[in-house]
CSV table of C-alpha atoms in Angstrom, one decimal:
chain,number,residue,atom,x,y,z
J,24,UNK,CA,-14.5,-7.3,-6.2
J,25,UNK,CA,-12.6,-4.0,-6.9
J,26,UNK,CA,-10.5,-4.0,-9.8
J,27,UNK,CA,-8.0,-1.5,-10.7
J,28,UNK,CA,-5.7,-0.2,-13.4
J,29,UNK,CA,-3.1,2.1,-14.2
J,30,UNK,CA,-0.8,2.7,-17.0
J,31,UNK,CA,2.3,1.2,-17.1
J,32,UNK,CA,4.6,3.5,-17.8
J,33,UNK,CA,4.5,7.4,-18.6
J,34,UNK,CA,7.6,9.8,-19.4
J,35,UNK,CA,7.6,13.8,-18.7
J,36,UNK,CA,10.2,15.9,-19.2
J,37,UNK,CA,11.5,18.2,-16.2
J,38,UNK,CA,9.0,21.1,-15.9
J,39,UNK,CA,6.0,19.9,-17.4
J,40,UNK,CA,2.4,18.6,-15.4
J,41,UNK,CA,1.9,14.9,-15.7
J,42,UNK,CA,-1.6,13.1,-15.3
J,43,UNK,CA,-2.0,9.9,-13.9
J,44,UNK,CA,-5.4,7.8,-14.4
J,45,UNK,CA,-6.3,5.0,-12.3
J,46,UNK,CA,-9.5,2.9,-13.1
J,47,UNK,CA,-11.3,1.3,-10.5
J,48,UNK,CA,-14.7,0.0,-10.3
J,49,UNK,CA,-16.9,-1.3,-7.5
J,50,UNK,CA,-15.3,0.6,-4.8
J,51,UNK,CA,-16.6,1.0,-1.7
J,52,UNK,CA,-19.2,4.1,-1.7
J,53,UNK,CA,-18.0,6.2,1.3
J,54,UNK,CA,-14.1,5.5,1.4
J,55,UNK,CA,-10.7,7.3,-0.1
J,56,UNK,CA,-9.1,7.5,-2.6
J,57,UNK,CA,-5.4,7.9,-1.8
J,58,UNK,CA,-2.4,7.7,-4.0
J,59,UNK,CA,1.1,7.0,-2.7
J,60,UNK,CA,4.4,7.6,-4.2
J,61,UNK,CA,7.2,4.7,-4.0
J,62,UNK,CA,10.8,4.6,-4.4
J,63,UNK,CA,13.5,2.0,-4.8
J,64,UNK,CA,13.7,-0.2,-1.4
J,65,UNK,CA,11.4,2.0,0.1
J,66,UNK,CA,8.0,1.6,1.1
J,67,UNK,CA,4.9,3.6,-0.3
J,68,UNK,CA,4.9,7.1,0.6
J,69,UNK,CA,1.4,8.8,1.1
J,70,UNK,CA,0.9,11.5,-1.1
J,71,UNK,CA,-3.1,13.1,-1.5
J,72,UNK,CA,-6.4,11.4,-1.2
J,73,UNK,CA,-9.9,12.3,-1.8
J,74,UNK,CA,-13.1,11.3,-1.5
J,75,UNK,CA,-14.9,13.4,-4.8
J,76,UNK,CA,-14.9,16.3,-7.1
J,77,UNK,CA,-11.1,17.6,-6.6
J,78,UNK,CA,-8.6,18.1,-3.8
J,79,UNK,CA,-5.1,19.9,-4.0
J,80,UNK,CA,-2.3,20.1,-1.7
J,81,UNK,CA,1.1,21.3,-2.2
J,82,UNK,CA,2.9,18.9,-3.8
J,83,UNK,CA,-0.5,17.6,-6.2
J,84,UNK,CA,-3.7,17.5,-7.0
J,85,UNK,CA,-6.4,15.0,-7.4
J,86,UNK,CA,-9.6,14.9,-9.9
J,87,UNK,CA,-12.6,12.0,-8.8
J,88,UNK,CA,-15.3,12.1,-11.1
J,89,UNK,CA,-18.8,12.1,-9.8
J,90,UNK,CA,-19.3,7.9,-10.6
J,91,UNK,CA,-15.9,7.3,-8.6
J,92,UNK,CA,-15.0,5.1,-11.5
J,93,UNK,CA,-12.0,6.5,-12.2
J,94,UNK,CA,-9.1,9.2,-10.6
J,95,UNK,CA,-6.3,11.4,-12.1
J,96,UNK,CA,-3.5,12.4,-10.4
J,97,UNK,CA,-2.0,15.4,-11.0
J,98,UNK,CA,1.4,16.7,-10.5
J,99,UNK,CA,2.7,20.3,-11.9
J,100,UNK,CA,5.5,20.6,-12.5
J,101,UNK,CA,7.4,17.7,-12.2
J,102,UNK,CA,11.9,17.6,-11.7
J,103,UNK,CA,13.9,14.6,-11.9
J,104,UNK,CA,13.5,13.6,-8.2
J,105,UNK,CA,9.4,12.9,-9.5
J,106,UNK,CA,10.5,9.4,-10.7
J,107,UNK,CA,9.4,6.8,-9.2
J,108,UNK,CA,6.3,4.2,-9.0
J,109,UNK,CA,3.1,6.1,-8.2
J,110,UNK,CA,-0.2,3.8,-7.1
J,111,UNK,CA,-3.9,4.5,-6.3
J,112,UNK,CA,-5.4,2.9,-3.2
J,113,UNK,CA,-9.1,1.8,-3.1
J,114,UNK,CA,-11.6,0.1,-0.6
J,115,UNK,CA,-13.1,-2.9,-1.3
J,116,UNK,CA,-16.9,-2.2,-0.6
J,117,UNK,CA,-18.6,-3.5,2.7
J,118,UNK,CA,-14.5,-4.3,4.6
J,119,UNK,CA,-11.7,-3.3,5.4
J,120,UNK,CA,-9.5,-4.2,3.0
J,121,UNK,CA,-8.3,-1.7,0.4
J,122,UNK,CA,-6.6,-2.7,-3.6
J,123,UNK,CA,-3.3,-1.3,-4.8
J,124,UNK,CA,-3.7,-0.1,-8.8
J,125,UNK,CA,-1.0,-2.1,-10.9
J,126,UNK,CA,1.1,1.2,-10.7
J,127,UNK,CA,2.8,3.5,-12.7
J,128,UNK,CA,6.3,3.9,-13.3
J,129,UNK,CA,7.0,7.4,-14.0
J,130,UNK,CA,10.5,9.0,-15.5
J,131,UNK,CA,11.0,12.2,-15.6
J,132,UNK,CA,13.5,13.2,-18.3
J,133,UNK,CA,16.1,16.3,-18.1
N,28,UNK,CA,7.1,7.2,9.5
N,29,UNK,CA,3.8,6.9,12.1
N,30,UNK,CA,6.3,5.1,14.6
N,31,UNK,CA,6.4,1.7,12.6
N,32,UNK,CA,9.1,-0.5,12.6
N,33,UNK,CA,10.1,-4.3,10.9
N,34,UNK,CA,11.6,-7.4,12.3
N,35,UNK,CA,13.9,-8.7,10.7
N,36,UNK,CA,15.1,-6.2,8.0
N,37,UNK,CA,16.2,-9.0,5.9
N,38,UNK,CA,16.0,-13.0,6.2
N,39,UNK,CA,17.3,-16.1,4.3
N,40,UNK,CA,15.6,-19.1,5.1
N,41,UNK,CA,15.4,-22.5,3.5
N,42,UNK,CA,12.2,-23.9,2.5
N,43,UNK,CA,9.6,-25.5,4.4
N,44,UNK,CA,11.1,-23.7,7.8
N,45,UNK,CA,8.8,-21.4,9.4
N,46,UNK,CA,9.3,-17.9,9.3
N,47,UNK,CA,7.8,-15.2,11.4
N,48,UNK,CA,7.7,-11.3,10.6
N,49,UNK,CA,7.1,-8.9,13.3
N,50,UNK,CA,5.5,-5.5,12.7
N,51,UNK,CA,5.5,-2.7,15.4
N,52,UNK,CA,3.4,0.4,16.4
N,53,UNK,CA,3.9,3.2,18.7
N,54,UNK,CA,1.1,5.2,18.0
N,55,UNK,CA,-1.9,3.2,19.1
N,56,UNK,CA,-3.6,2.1,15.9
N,57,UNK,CA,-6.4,0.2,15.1
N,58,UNK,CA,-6.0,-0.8,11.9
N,59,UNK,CA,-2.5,-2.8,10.7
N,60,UNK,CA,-1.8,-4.7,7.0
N,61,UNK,CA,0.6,-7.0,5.7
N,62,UNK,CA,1.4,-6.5,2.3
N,63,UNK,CA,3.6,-8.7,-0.4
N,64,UNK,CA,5.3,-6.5,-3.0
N,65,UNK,CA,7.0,-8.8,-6.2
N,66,UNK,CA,8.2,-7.4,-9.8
N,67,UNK,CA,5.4,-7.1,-12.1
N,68,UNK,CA,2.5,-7.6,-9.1
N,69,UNK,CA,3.3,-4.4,-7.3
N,70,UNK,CA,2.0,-4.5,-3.9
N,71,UNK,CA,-0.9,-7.0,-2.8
N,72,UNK,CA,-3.0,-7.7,0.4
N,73,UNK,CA,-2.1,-10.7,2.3
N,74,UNK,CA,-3.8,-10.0,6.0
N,75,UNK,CA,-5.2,-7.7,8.0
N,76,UNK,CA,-5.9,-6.3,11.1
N,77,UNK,CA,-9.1,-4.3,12.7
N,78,UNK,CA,-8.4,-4.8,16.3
N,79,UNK,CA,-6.8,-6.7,19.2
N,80,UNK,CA,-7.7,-10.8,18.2
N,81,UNK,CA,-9.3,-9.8,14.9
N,82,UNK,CA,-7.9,-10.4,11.4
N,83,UNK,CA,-9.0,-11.0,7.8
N,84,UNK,CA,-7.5,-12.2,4.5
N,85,UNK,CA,-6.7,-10.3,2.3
N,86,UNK,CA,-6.1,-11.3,-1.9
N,87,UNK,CA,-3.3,-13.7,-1.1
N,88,UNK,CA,-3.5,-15.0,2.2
N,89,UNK,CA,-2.8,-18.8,1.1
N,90,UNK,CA,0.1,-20.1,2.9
N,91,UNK,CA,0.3,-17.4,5.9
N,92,UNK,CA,-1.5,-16.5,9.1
N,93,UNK,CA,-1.2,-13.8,11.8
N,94,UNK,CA,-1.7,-12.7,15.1
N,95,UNK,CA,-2.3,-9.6,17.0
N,96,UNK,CA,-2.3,-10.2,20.6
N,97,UNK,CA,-2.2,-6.4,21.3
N,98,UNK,CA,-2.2,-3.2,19.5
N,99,UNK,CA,1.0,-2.7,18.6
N,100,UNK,CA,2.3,-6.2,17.3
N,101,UNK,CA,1.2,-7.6,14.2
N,102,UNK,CA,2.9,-10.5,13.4
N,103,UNK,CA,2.9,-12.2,10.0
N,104,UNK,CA,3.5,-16.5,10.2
N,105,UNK,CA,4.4,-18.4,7.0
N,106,UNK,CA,4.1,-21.5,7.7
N,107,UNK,CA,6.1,-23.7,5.9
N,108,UNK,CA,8.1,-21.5,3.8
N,109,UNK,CA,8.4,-22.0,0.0
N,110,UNK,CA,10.3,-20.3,-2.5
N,111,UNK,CA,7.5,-18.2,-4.2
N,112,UNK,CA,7.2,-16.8,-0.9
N,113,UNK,CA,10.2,-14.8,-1.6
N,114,UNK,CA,9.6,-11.4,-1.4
N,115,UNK,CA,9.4,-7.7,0.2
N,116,UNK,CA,6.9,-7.4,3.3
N,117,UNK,CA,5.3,-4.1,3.8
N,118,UNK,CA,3.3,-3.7,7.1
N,119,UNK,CA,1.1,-0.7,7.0
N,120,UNK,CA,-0.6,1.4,9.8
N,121,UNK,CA,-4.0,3.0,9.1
N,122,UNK,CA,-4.7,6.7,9.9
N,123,UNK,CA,-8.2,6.8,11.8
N,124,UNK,CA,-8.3,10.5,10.4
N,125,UNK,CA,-8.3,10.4,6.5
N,126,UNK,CA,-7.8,6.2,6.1
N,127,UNK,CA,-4.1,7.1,4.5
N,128,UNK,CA,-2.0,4.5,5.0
N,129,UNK,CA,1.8,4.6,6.4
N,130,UNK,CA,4.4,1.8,5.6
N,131,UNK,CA,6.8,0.2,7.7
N,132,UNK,CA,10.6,0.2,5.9
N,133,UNK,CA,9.9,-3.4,4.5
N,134,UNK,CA,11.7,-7.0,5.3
N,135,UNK,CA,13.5,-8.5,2.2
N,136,UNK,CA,12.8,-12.5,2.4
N,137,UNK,CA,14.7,-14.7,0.4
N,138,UNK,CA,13.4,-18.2,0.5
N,139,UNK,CA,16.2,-20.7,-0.8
């Protein structure tokens, strides 16, 4: 079965780039991964996926190594409206059902 | 917000009464999720949905069932209600295009 993991907790400072890592291993092969952004009372809000190598958009960036054993989020830059809960999303191999990470809850300092 | 709504927004219930949560699409997708979302689990699979009359469980499905009698409904049944039941529901939509997810705004059940 997949299994994932994220840190718990990581704090930045307004300004600076912040790297996220989720570890996941026995994925499925030809499915995203997608990493979503939540806030208080709110549901997850989608923010970048990718399948391999690395994909940017405007708000971040993601890095899958070839194995697809890990990811890293990336966001540059970060301001105080950054903090929230971020999680990765994987498929479980052969279905249709996909894994939340444990998630991590990011504060971003003045 | 992929056209997804909740019913109810928030329920109390006592336990052993059962409690149904509705889930709504406008947007004709295949896919729909039911997720449970508790302090210090973040968010975990309870059912899903590939289709019109075909589901799946998910990691924690003990305890609920659904239905999805046509595309847009996905309805979420616990059974006899209990009081580690209480809990945010997230329904989720699946994007055919790039498999991203989109979440409904959540229903806040409190289990007394």
């Amino acid at each position: 079965l997949a299994k994932t993991t994220q840190p718990i907790s990581m704090d930045s400072y307004e300004g600076q780039e912040v790297n996220i890592t989720c570890s996941h291993n026995n994925i499925a092969t030809n499915d995203y991964i997608t990493w979503y952004q939540q806030f208080p009372s709110q549901g997850p809000r989608f923010i970048i996926q990718g399948y391999k190598t690395k994909v940017t958009n405007e708000v971040a960036s993601l890095f899958i190594p070839a194995d697809r054993k890990s990811s890293t989020l990336s966001l540059p830059r970060v301001s105080l409206s950054d903090t929230a809960v971020y999680y990765c999303l994987v498929g479980y191999p052969g279905t249709y059902k996909y894994i939340f990470g444990t998630g991590t809850r990011l504060k971003v300092l003045a | 917000d992929a056209g997804i709504t909740q019913s109810p927004r928030h329920k109390v219930t006592e336990t052993g009464t059962p409690v149904t949560l509705r889930c709504h699409q406008t947007e004709n997708h295949r896919y729909m999720y039911w997720y449970r979302q508790d302090p210090g689990h973040g968010l975990r699979l309870i059912h899903y949905s590939y289709g019109v009359k075909d589901t799946d469980k998910g990691e924690v499905s003990d305890g609920y069932s659904v239905s999805r009698s046509k595309t847009e409904d996905f309805l979420l049944t616990l059974e006899s209600a209990t009081s580690s039941q209480t809990s945010v529901y997230f329904c989720a939509i699946r994007s055919r295009e790039g498999n991203e997810q989109y979440f409904g705004p959540g229903t806040r059940l409190t289990v007394t």
